[in-house]
Amino acid sequence: MKYVLTSGGVISGVGKGVISSSTGVLLQTLGLRVTSIKIDPYLNCDAGTMAPTEHGECFICEDGAEVDLDLGNYERFLNIKMSRENNITTGKIYQSVIEKERRGDYLGKTVQVVPHLTDAIGDWIERVAQIPVDDSNEKPDVCLIELGGTVGDIESMPFIESLRSFRRRAGRDNFLQIHVTYVPLINGEELKTKPTQQAIRDVRSAGLSPDLIACRAEKHLDAAVTKKIAAYCQVADDQVIAVQNVVSVYHVPELLYKQGMLRSVREILQLDALSVPAPMKAQGDATWRAWQSLTLQKDRHFDSVTIALVGKYTNLHDSYLSVIKSLEHAAMHCRRKLNLVWVDASHLETTMRDADPAAFHKSWHDLCTADGIIIPGGFGTRGTEGMIAAAKWARETKHPVFGICLGLQVMVIEYARSICGIADATSTEFLQDTPSPLVIYMPEIDKTQMGGTMRLGLRPTRFQPGSEWSKLRCLYAAFSSGASNVDTVQERHRHRYEVNPEYISRLEEAGLQFVGKDDSGRRMEIIELKDQPWYVGVQYHPEYLSRVLKPSAPFLGFVAASASILDEVMKDEGAVVINGARSSDAASLVNGVNGHA
């Protein structure tokens, strides 16, 4: 097993996840199987109880694990399936050691950070690195390890000590470290290398020895700057990789490749000594060609599509990272440049008209001038009336609208109020003792324990009889190996509330179609209206299954409808327009159908 550790210095949020994921893409081009482990030094056992504005979105794995958003990067870039085991936190590793101590596994010993905790970290990495993460069910060849935060943080010291000893444990030619630093630009003119020099001194003093130094910067690092970093950090010139800002993160693999990073990794890890089957090499070549074709052509898209994202956490865009990436994937496959407009849902509410007229009118202008409207998930009351107002406007003006999780619920509430005449329709999440609970707390969900108690993970949604007209169903079917129909789709979920089954017949009599339900037939999963260009709401989260080379079907349909090319995308069963060419192997292009991710 080969290991590639990515650590960071100078500042956090410098791009370790993207650089590590991009390194994984390059390794896959050699035909290697790649897995990943993300280490987060915070005390939380997982990311499920943190607010999106605290640490970005919570990503959901197939097994229902609530994990750090960086695991989403690895799934999207590498087209692999992660689990709760692939995310290590301080809380999780301490919990594991304490449970062992209580069982008596350390009987007679004084349990300490070194060696017990550090050994537990190494054991975890070694064990999880062997777990298959793709459909081949084969053991990976390379494990990417990303250490969150920056070297020098107090909370990360046990992990650094563990990784220091793990390098020796992995053996010669089996461990490589990339240290990501930041090269600040002063007054828009001079790039300063001193922070990078200090960061390398810090990481070496901690016992780690970087093999490659990835230097993040706002502009290109010329040869003089990289030579200076190499000289003062005592590494060869080709061990310094410049990673300047680029138009899209999807250009980073190409940026690293052009600077010889893959060659350096091959030499340090002696990858040419590995036996790679010819079909895997061919698959790696094909993946690299497809990646370059799709991502580089993105820069040549002149037609744009404007999407208004109506959300609660718009002050931190990472709160909706998977939604943003899914929109980008769909836009690339529709050959459109994505123009994403952020609309704070609370600014659409009538109370804002008096409190802040400028924000109110600007938000409504942004909404009304967009080609499509997406209402993503969220929790709590704030901004929900604005979301309901956005759903009402989109339905009445026949603008493409797509609701996800909470988005579906507010669409149902709006329809009940406007069409069914239930003026006080709402959710028990917004008003607990409401007389008209269109959305209710799921009865089986624990109301006292918050962490890991939602309806989570990959679950089936069954299309209902008579829903063959559904645009979403047709779209799923079009990408299911040319099938003329599809009965079941598999998507990931994360929610505590659901549409109240007692109101379903009344809503359906008024024209709202529940085209998809869970396997029990009682839980509503998909709503759709017939006479709209795209009026779709889903209880699940399709953004978690979208990939760079395999866009999510619901997102592709929404973006295509917003760009007025949905008919073109859907025509000819089993085919889809991808960069102007038609593909007959549609199942390889879109996720979520019949359990194929």
PDB file of N, CA, C and O in Angstrom, residues 512-576:
ATOM      1  N   LEU A 512     -51.189  18.399  -7.510  1.00  0.00           N
ATOM      2  CA  LEU A 512     -49.788  18.153  -7.190  1.00  0.00           C
ATOM      3  C   LEU A 512     -49.523  16.651  -7.231  1.00  0.00           C
ATOM      4  O   LEU A 512     -50.194  15.884  -6.541  1.00  0.00           O
ATOM      5  N   GLN A 513     -48.579  16.240  -8.029  1.00  0.00           N
ATOM      6  CA  GLN A 513     -48.325  14.821  -8.244  1.00  0.00           C
ATOM      7  C   GLN A 513     -47.133  14.340  -7.418  1.00  0.00           C
ATOM      8  O   GLN A 513     -46.029  14.875  -7.541  1.00  0.00           O
ATOM      9  N   PHE A 514     -47.373  13.336  -6.586  1.00  0.00           N
ATOM     10  CA  PHE A 514     -46.284  12.700  -5.851  1.00  0.00           C
ATOM     11  C   PHE A 514     -45.839  11.494  -6.671  1.00  0.00           C
ATOM     12  O   PHE A 514     -46.318  10.381  -6.482  1.00  0.00           O
ATOM     13  N   VAL A 515     -44.919  11.738  -7.578  1.00  0.00           N
ATOM     14  CA  VAL A 515     -44.537  10.709  -8.548  1.00  0.00           C
ATOM     15  C   VAL A 515     -43.579   9.685  -7.959  1.00  0.00           C
ATOM     16  O   VAL A 515     -43.403   8.600  -8.519  1.00  0.00           O
ATOM     17  N   GLY A 516     -42.936  10.012  -6.836  1.00  0.00           N
ATOM     18  CA  GLY A 516     -42.002   9.080  -6.214  1.00  0.00           C
ATOM     19  C   GLY A 516     -42.255   8.966  -4.726  1.00  0.00           C
ATOM     20  O   GLY A 516     -42.465   9.965  -4.044  1.00  0.00           O
ATOM     21  N   LYS A 517     -42.251   7.713  -4.222  1.00  0.00           N
ATOM     22  CA  LYS A 517     -42.427   7.457  -2.797  1.00  0.00           C
ATOM     23  C   LYS A 517     -41.389   6.438  -2.346  1.00  0.00           C
ATOM     24  O   LYS A 517     -40.729   5.790  -3.167  1.00  0.00           O
ATOM     25  N   ASP A 518     -41.229   6.311  -1.024  1.00  0.00           N
ATOM     26  CA  ASP A 518     -40.283   5.323  -0.524  1.00  0.00           C
ATOM     27  C   ASP A 518     -40.836   3.917  -0.723  1.00  0.00           C
ATOM     28  O   ASP A 518     -41.952   3.739  -1.229  1.00  0.00           O
ATOM     29  N   ASP A 519     -40.058   2.898  -0.320  1.00  0.00           N
ATOM     30  CA  ASP A 519     -40.484   1.528  -0.605  1.00  0.00           C
ATOM     31  C   ASP A 519     -41.696   1.100   0.210  1.00  0.00           C
ATOM     32  O   ASP A 519     -42.342   0.092  -0.110  1.00  0.00           O
ATOM     33  N   SER A 520     -42.060   1.861   1.265  1.00  0.00           N
ATOM     34  CA  SER A 520     -43.275   1.552   2.021  1.00  0.00           C
ATOM     35  C   SER A 520     -44.513   2.177   1.388  1.00  0.00           C
ATOM     36  O   SER A 520     -45.644   1.792   1.692  1.00  0.00           O
ATOM     37  N   GLY A 521     -44.306   3.170   0.523  1.00  0.00           N
ATOM     38  CA  GLY A 521     -45.402   3.869  -0.121  1.00  0.00           C
ATOM     39  C   GLY A 521     -46.032   4.966   0.726  1.00  0.00           C
ATOM     40  O   GLY A 521     -46.960   5.638   0.281  1.00  0.00           O
ATOM     41  N   ARG A 522     -45.506   5.196   1.925  1.00  0.00           N
ATOM     42  CA  ARG A 522     -46.072   6.209   2.818  1.00  0.00           C
ATOM     43  C   ARG A 522     -45.259   7.490   2.869  1.00  0.00           C
ATOM     44  O   ARG A 522     -45.772   8.544   3.221  1.00  0.00           O
ATOM     45  N   ARG A 523     -43.990   7.423   2.526  1.00  0.00           N
ATOM     46  CA  ARG A 523     -43.121   8.586   2.637  1.00  0.00           C
ATOM     47  C   ARG A 523     -42.936   9.211   1.250  1.00  0.00           C
ATOM     48  O   ARG A 523     -42.525   8.553   0.307  1.00  0.00           O
ATOM     49  N   MET A 524     -43.241  10.508   1.151  1.00  0.00           N
ATOM     50  CA  MET A 524     -43.191  11.189  -0.139  1.00  0.00           C
ATOM     51  C   MET A 524     -41.748  11.565  -0.486  1.00  0.00           C
ATOM     52  O   MET A 524     -41.038  12.154   0.323  1.00  0.00           O
ATOM     53  N   GLU A 525     -41.338  11.259  -1.709  1.00  0.00           N
ATOM     54  CA  GLU A 525     -39.955  11.486  -2.125  1.00  0.00           C
ATOM     55  C   GLU A 525     -39.815  12.484  -3.279  1.00  0.00           C
ATOM     56  O   GLU A 525     -38.851  13.243  -3.325  1.00  0.00           O
ATOM     57  N   ILE A 526     -40.781  12.486  -4.216  1.00  0.00           N
ATOM     58  CA  ILE A 526     -40.667  13.363  -5.392  1.00  0.00           C
ATOM     59  C   ILE A 526     -42.026  13.989  -5.694  1.00  0.00           C
ATOM     60  O   ILE A 526     -43.042  13.288  -5.730  1.00  0.00           O
ATOM     61  N   ILE A 527     -42.037  15.302  -5.911  1.00  0.00           N
ATOM     62  CA  ILE A 527     -43.235  15.975  -6.407  1.00  0.00           C
ATOM     63  C   ILE A 527     -42.931  16.567  -7.767  1.00  0.00           C
ATOM     64  O   ILE A 527     -41.781  16.886  -8.094  1.00  0.00           O
ATOM     65  N   GLU A 528     -43.982  16.713  -8.578  1.00  0.00           N
ATOM     66  CA  GLU A 528     -43.803  17.273  -9.920  1.00  0.00           C
ATOM     67  C   GLU A 528     -45.147  17.785 -10.432  1.00  0.00           C
ATOM     68  O   GLU A 528     -46.196  17.249 -10.068  1.00  0.00           O
ATOM     69  N   LEU A 529     -45.096  18.812 -11.242  1.00  0.00           N
ATOM     70  CA  LEU A 529     -46.289  19.323 -11.930  1.00  0.00           C
ATOM     71  C   LEU A 529     -46.133  19.100 -13.426  1.00  0.00           C
ATOM     72  O   LEU A 529     -45.051  19.295 -13.986  1.00  0.00           O
ATOM     73  N   LYS A 530     -47.253  18.719 -14.063  1.00  0.00           N
ATOM     74  CA  LYS A 530     -47.205  18.385 -15.491  1.00  0.00           C
ATOM     75  C   LYS A 530     -46.983  19.598 -16.386  1.00  0.00           C
ATOM     76  O   LYS A 530     -46.213  19.546 -17.341  1.00  0.00           O
ATOM     77  N   ASP A 531     -47.680  20.682 -16.122  1.00  0.00           N
ATOM     78  CA  ASP A 531     -47.727  21.796 -17.066  1.00  0.00           C
ATOM     79  C   ASP A 531     -46.654  22.840 -16.798  1.00  0.00           C
ATOM     80  O   ASP A 531     -46.855  24.026 -17.035  1.00  0.00           O
ATOM     81  N   GLN A 532     -45.501  22.416 -16.312  1.00  0.00           N
ATOM     82  CA  GLN A 532     -44.407  23.328 -16.010  1.00  0.00           C
ATOM     83  C   GLN A 532     -43.149  22.884 -16.767  1.00  0.00           C
ATOM     84  O   GLN A 532     -42.959  21.687 -17.018  1.00  0.00           O
ATOM     85  N   PRO A 533     -42.267  23.838 -17.133  1.00  0.00           N
ATOM     86  CA  PRO A 533     -41.015  23.447 -17.801  1.00  0.00           C
ATOM     87  C   PRO A 533     -40.144  22.579 -16.900  1.00  0.00           C
ATOM     88  O   PRO A 533     -39.489  21.655 -17.356  1.00  0.00           O
ATOM     89  N   TRP A 534     -40.116  22.881 -15.600  1.00  0.00           N
ATOM     90  CA  TRP A 534     -39.432  22.046 -14.611  1.00  0.00           C
ATOM     91  C   TRP A 534     -39.905  22.493 -13.237  1.00  0.00           C
ATOM     92  O   TRP A 534     -39.471  23.508 -12.696  1.00  0.00           O
ATOM     93  N   TYR A 535     -40.796  21.747 -12.664  1.00  0.00           N
ATOM     94  CA  TYR A 535     -41.286  21.986 -11.307  1.00  0.00           C
ATOM     95  C   TYR A 535     -41.132  20.672 -10.574  1.00  0.00           C
ATOM     96  O   TYR A 535     -41.998  19.794 -10.617  1.00  0.00           O
ATOM     97  N   VAL A 536     -39.973  20.505  -9.939  1.00  0.00           N
ATOM     98  CA  VAL A 536     -39.621  19.234  -9.313  1.00  0.00           C
ATOM     99  C   VAL A 536     -39.089  19.502  -7.911  1.00  0.00           C
ATOM    100  O   VAL A 536     -38.276  20.404  -7.695  1.00  0.00           O
ATOM    101  N   GLY A 537     -39.561  18.706  -6.962  1.00  0.00           N
ATOM    102  CA  GLY A 537     -39.024  18.731  -5.607  1.00  0.00           C
ATOM    103  C   GLY A 537     -38.678  17.323  -5.185  1.00  0.00           C
ATOM    104  O   GLY A 537     -39.419  16.388  -5.485  1.00  0.00           O
ATOM    105  N   VAL A 538     -37.551  17.157  -4.521  1.00  0.00           N
ATOM    106  CA  VAL A 538     -37.136  15.826  -4.062  1.00  0.00           C
ATOM    107  C   VAL A 538     -36.794  15.892  -2.578  1.00  0.00           C
ATOM    108  O   VAL A 538     -36.202  16.868  -2.113  1.00  0.00           O
ATOM    109  N   GLN A 539     -37.178  14.860  -1.839  1.00  0.00           N
ATOM    110  CA  GLN A 539     -36.863  14.809  -0.409  1.00  0.00           C
ATOM    111  C   GLN A 539     -35.417  14.397  -0.186  1.00  0.00           C
ATOM    112  O   GLN A 539     -34.809  14.741   0.813  1.00  0.00           O
ATOM    113  N   TYR A 540     -34.852  13.667  -1.129  1.00  0.00           N
ATOM    114  CA  TYR A 540     -33.465  13.223  -1.013  1.00  0.00           C
ATOM    115  C   TYR A 540     -32.498  14.325  -1.469  1.00  0.00           C
ATOM    116  O   TYR A 540     -32.913  15.411  -1.875  1.00  0.00           O
ATOM    117  N   HIS A 541     -31.209  14.002  -1.394  1.00  0.00           N
ATOM    118  CA  HIS A 541     -30.166  14.968  -1.757  1.00  0.00           C
ATOM    119  C   HIS A 541     -29.368  14.435  -2.955  1.00  0.00           C
ATOM    120  O   HIS A 541     -28.331  13.785  -2.774  1.00  0.00           O
ATOM    121  N   PRO A 542     -29.806  14.715  -4.174  1.00  0.00           N
ATOM    122  CA  PRO A 542     -29.091  14.187  -5.343  1.00  0.00           C
ATOM    123  C   PRO A 542     -27.703  14.776  -5.513  1.00  0.00           C
ATOM    124  O   PRO A 542     -26.874  14.215  -6.250  1.00  0.00           O
ATOM    125  N   GLU A 543     -27.418  15.890  -4.850  1.00  0.00           N
ATOM    126  CA  GLU A 543     -26.094  16.518  -4.996  1.00  0.00           C
ATOM    127  C   GLU A 543     -24.966  15.627  -4.488  1.00  0.00           C
ATOM    128  O   GLU A 543     -23.810  15.775  -4.901  1.00  0.00           O
ATOM    129  N   TYR A 544     -25.286  14.691  -3.594  1.00  0.00           N
ATOM    130  CA  TYR A 544     -24.237  13.841  -3.037  1.00  0.00           C
ATOM    131  C   TYR A 544     -23.779  12.749  -4.005  1.00  0.00           C
ATOM    132  O   TYR A 544     -22.783  12.074  -3.740  1.00  0.00           O
ATOM    133  N   LEU A 545     -24.498  12.549  -5.090  1.00  0.00           N
ATOM    134  CA  LEU A 545     -24.102  11.535  -6.072  1.00  0.00           C
ATOM    135  C   LEU A 545     -23.650  12.130  -7.394  1.00  0.00           C
ATOM    136  O   LEU A 545     -23.370  11.396  -8.337  1.00  0.00           O
ATOM    137  N   SER A 546     -23.560  13.436  -7.474  1.00  0.00           N
ATOM    138  CA  SER A 546     -23.099  14.061  -8.717  1.00  0.00           C
ATOM    139  C   SER A 546     -21.578  13.965  -8.808  1.00  0.00           C
ATOM    140  O   SER A 546     -20.870  14.118  -7.817  1.00  0.00           O
ATOM    141  N   ARG A 547     -21.085  13.695 -10.005  1.00  0.00           N
ATOM    142  CA  ARG A 547     -19.651  13.575 -10.241  1.00  0.00           C
ATOM    143  C   ARG A 547     -19.250  14.457 -11.424  1.00  0.00           C
ATOM    144  O   ARG A 547     -20.086  14.801 -12.258  1.00  0.00           O
ATOM    145  N   VAL A 548     -17.978  14.769 -11.501  1.00  0.00           N
ATOM    146  CA  VAL A 548     -17.487  15.625 -12.590  1.00  0.00           C
ATOM    147  C   VAL A 548     -17.841  15.016 -13.944  1.00  0.00           C
ATOM    148  O   VAL A 548     -18.345  15.702 -14.840  1.00  0.00           O
ATOM    149  N   LEU A 549     -17.587  13.723 -14.103  1.00  0.00           N
ATOM    150  CA  LEU A 549     -17.857  13.047 -15.372  1.00  0.00           C
ATOM    151  C   LEU A 549     -19.218  12.359 -15.390  1.00  0.00           C
ATOM    152  O   LEU A 549     -19.590  11.755 -16.391  1.00  0.00           O
ATOM    153  N   LYS A 550     -19.955  12.435 -14.286  1.00  0.00           N
ATOM    154  CA  LYS A 550     -21.268  11.795 -14.190  1.00  0.00           C
ATOM    155  C   LYS A 550     -22.230  12.721 -13.455  1.00  0.00           C
ATOM    156  O   LYS A 550     -22.413  12.604 -12.242  1.00  0.00           O
ATOM    157  N   PRO A 551     -22.868  13.643 -14.131  1.00  0.00           N
ATOM    158  CA  PRO A 551     -23.757  14.592 -13.446  1.00  0.00           C
ATOM    159  C   PRO A 551     -25.000  13.918 -12.882  1.00  0.00           C
ATOM    160  O   PRO A 551     -25.442  12.889 -13.375  1.00  0.00           O
ATOM    161  N   SER A 552     -25.557  14.501 -11.841  1.00  0.00           N
ATOM    162  CA  SER A 552     -26.805  14.014 -11.258  1.00  0.00           C
ATOM    163  C   SER A 552     -27.954  14.258 -12.225  1.00  0.00           C
ATOM    164  O   SER A 552     -28.085  15.348 -12.797  1.00  0.00           O
ATOM    165  N   ALA A 553     -28.816  13.266 -12.404  1.00  0.00           N
ATOM    166  CA  ALA A 553     -29.941  13.391 -13.339  1.00  0.00           C
ATOM    167  C   ALA A 553     -30.875  14.546 -12.979  1.00  0.00           C
ATOM    168  O   ALA A 553     -31.244  15.337 -13.862  1.00  0.00           O
ATOM    169  N   PRO A 554     -31.301  14.704 -11.707  1.00  0.00           N
ATOM    170  CA  PRO A 554     -32.182  15.835 -11.392  1.00  0.00           C
ATOM    171  C   PRO A 554     -31.526  17.190 -11.651  1.00  0.00           C
ATOM    172  O   PRO A 554     -32.181  18.114 -12.136  1.00  0.00           O
ATOM    173  N   PHE A 555     -30.238  17.324 -11.342  1.00  0.00           N
ATOM    174  CA  PHE A 555     -29.545  18.593 -11.583  1.00  0.00           C
ATOM    175  C   PHE A 555     -29.384  18.845 -13.078  1.00  0.00           C
ATOM    176  O   PHE A 555     -29.541  19.970 -13.553  1.00  0.00           O
ATOM    177  N   LEU A 556     -29.081  17.793 -13.833  1.00  0.00           N
ATOM    178  CA  LEU A 556     -28.928  17.953 -15.278  1.00  0.00           C
ATOM    179  C   LEU A 556     -30.254  18.389 -15.902  1.00  0.00           C
ATOM    180  O   LEU A 556     -30.291  19.280 -16.754  1.00  0.00           O
ATOM    181  N   GLY A 557     -31.354  17.775 -15.444  1.00  0.00           N
ATOM    182  CA  GLY A 557     -32.660  18.166 -15.972  1.00  0.00           C
ATOM    183  C   GLY A 557     -33.015  19.593 -15.624  1.00  0.00           C
ATOM    184  O   GLY A 557     -33.524  20.343 -16.467  1.00  0.00           O
ATOM    185  N   PHE A 558     -32.729  20.001 -14.386  1.00  0.00           N
ATOM    186  CA  PHE A 558     -33.024  21.367 -13.946  1.00  0.00           C
ATOM    187  C   PHE A 558     -32.219  22.392 -14.741  1.00  0.00           C
ATOM    188  O   PHE A 558     -32.775  23.384 -15.247  1.00  0.00           O
ATOM    189  N   VAL A 559     -30.926  22.181 -14.872  1.00  0.00           N
ATOM    190  CA  VAL A 559     -30.078  23.138 -15.597  1.00  0.00           C
ATOM    191  C   VAL A 559     -30.461  23.160 -17.075  1.00  0.00           C
ATOM    192  O   VAL A 559     -30.514  24.227 -17.700  1.00  0.00           O
ATOM    193  N   ALA A 560     -30.738  21.980 -17.638  1.00  0.00           N
ATOM    194  CA  ALA A 560     -31.144  21.928 -19.048  1.00  0.00           C
ATOM    195  C   ALA A 560     -32.453  22.673 -19.273  1.00  0.00           C
ATOM    196  O   ALA A 560     -32.605  23.410 -20.256  1.00  0.00           O
ATOM    197  N   ALA A 561     -33.413  22.504 -18.353  1.00  0.00           N
ATOM    198  CA  ALA A 561     -34.682  23.230 -18.468  1.00  0.00           C
ATOM    199  C   ALA A 561     -34.460  24.728 -18.324  1.00  0.00           C
ATOM    200  O   ALA A 561     -35.072  25.526 -19.043  1.00  0.00           O
ATOM    201  N   SER A 562     -33.584  25.133 -17.420  1.00  0.00           N
ATOM    202  CA  SER A 562     -33.281  26.554 -17.230  1.00  0.00           C
ATOM    203  C   SER A 562     -32.619  27.142 -18.461  1.00  0.00           C
ATOM    204  O   SER A 562     -32.788  28.329 -18.774  1.00  0.00           O
ATOM    205  N   ALA A 563     -31.846  26.306 -19.177  1.00  0.00           N
ATOM    206  CA  ALA A 563     -31.186  26.756 -20.403  1.00  0.00           C
ATOM    207  C   ALA A 563     -32.045  26.531 -21.645  1.00  0.00           C
ATOM    208  O   ALA A 563     -31.589  26.770 -22.773  1.00  0.00           O
ATOM    209  N   SER A 564     -33.278  26.066 -21.437  1.00  0.00           N
ATOM    210  CA  SER A 564     -34.233  25.809 -22.534  1.00  0.00           C
ATOM    211  C   SER A 564     -33.735  24.760 -23.514  1.00  0.00           C
ATOM    212  O   SER A 564     -33.990  24.843 -24.727  1.00  0.00           O
ATOM    213  N   ILE A 565     -33.010  23.741 -23.013  1.00  0.00           N
ATOM    214  CA  ILE A 565     -32.532  22.665 -23.894  1.00  0.00           C
ATOM    215  C   ILE A 565     -32.898  21.287 -23.324  1.00  0.00           C
ATOM    216  O   ILE A 565     -32.267  20.289 -23.664  1.00  0.00           O
ATOM    217  N   LEU A 566     -33.929  21.231 -22.471  1.00  0.00           N
ATOM    218  CA  LEU A 566     -34.287  19.959 -21.859  1.00  0.00           C
ATOM    219  C   LEU A 566     -34.694  18.920 -22.892  1.00  0.00           C
ATOM    220  O   LEU A 566     -34.311  17.753 -22.801  1.00  0.00           O
ATOM    221  N   ASP A 567     -35.447  19.335 -23.892  1.00  0.00           N
ATOM    222  CA  ASP A 567     -35.867  18.381 -24.929  1.00  0.00           C
ATOM    223  C   ASP A 567     -34.668  17.791 -25.653  1.00  0.00           C
ATOM    224  O   ASP A 567     -34.646  16.603 -25.986  1.00  0.00           O
ATOM    225  N   GLU A 568     -33.667  18.626 -25.894  1.00  0.00           N
ATOM    226  CA  GLU A 568     -32.463  18.145 -26.578  1.00  0.00           C
ATOM    227  C   GLU A 568     -31.732  17.116 -25.728  1.00  0.00           C
ATOM    228  O   GLU A 568     -31.238  16.105 -26.242  1.00  0.00           O
ATOM    229  N   VAL A 569     -31.665  17.368 -24.424  1.00  0.00           N
ATOM    230  CA  VAL A 569     -30.966  16.447 -23.521  1.00  0.00           C
ATOM    231  C   VAL A 569     -31.723  15.131 -23.395  1.00  0.00           C
ATOM    232  O   VAL A 569     -31.126  14.056 -23.302  1.00  0.00           O
ATOM    233  N   MET A 570     -33.054  15.206 -23.428  1.00  0.00           N
ATOM    234  CA  MET A 570     -33.862  14.009 -23.189  1.00  0.00           C
ATOM    235  C   MET A 570     -34.161  13.200 -24.443  1.00  0.00           C
ATOM    236  O   MET A 570     -34.598  12.055 -24.341  1.00  0.00           O
ATOM    237  N   LYS A 571     -33.960  13.770 -25.598  1.00  0.00           N
ATOM    238  CA  LYS A 571     -34.363  13.057 -26.812  1.00  0.00           C
ATOM    239  C   LYS A 571     -33.496  11.822 -27.047  1.00  0.00           C
ATOM    240  O   LYS A 571     -32.347  11.759 -26.632  1.00  0.00           O
ATOM    241  N   ASP A 572     -34.072  10.880 -27.725  1.00  0.00           N
ATOM    242  CA  ASP A 572     -33.425   9.611 -28.028  1.00  0.00           C
ATOM    243  C   ASP A 572     -33.113   8.832 -26.759  1.00  0.00           C
ATOM    244  O   ASP A 572     -32.148   9.127 -26.073  1.00  0.00           O
ATOM    245  N   GLU A 573     -33.915   7.840 -26.478  1.00  0.00           N
ATOM    246  CA  GLU A 573     -33.728   7.042 -25.270  1.00  0.00           C
ATOM    247  C   GLU A 573     -32.328   6.454 -25.235  1.00  0.00           C
ATOM    248  O   GLU A 573     -31.822   5.943 -26.215  1.00  0.00           O
ATOM    249  N   GLY A 574     -31.735   6.529 -24.021  1.00  0.00           N
ATOM    250  CA  GLY A 574     -30.412   5.950 -23.837  1.00  0.00           C
ATOM    251  C   GLY A 574     -29.295   6.805 -24.349  1.00  0.00           C
ATOM    252  O   GLY A 574     -28.169   6.354 -24.457  1.00  0.00           O
ATOM    253  N   ALA A 575     -29.556   8.076 -24.712  1.00  0.00           N
ATOM    254  CA  ALA A 575     -28.483   8.938 -25.198  1.00  0.00           C
ATOM    255  C   ALA A 575     -28.600  10.290 -24.547  1.00  0.00           C
ATOM    256  O   ALA A 575     -29.659  10.713 -24.124  1.00  0.00           O
ATOM    257  N   VAL A 576     -27.465  10.986 -24.456  1.00  0.00           N
ATOM    258  CA  VAL A 576     -27.427  12.305 -23.836  1.00  0.00           C
ATOM    259  C   VAL A 576     -26.379  13.141 -24.541  1.00  0.00           C
ATOM    260  O   VAL A 576     -25.368  12.633 -24.982  1.00  0.00           O
TER     261      VAL A 576
END
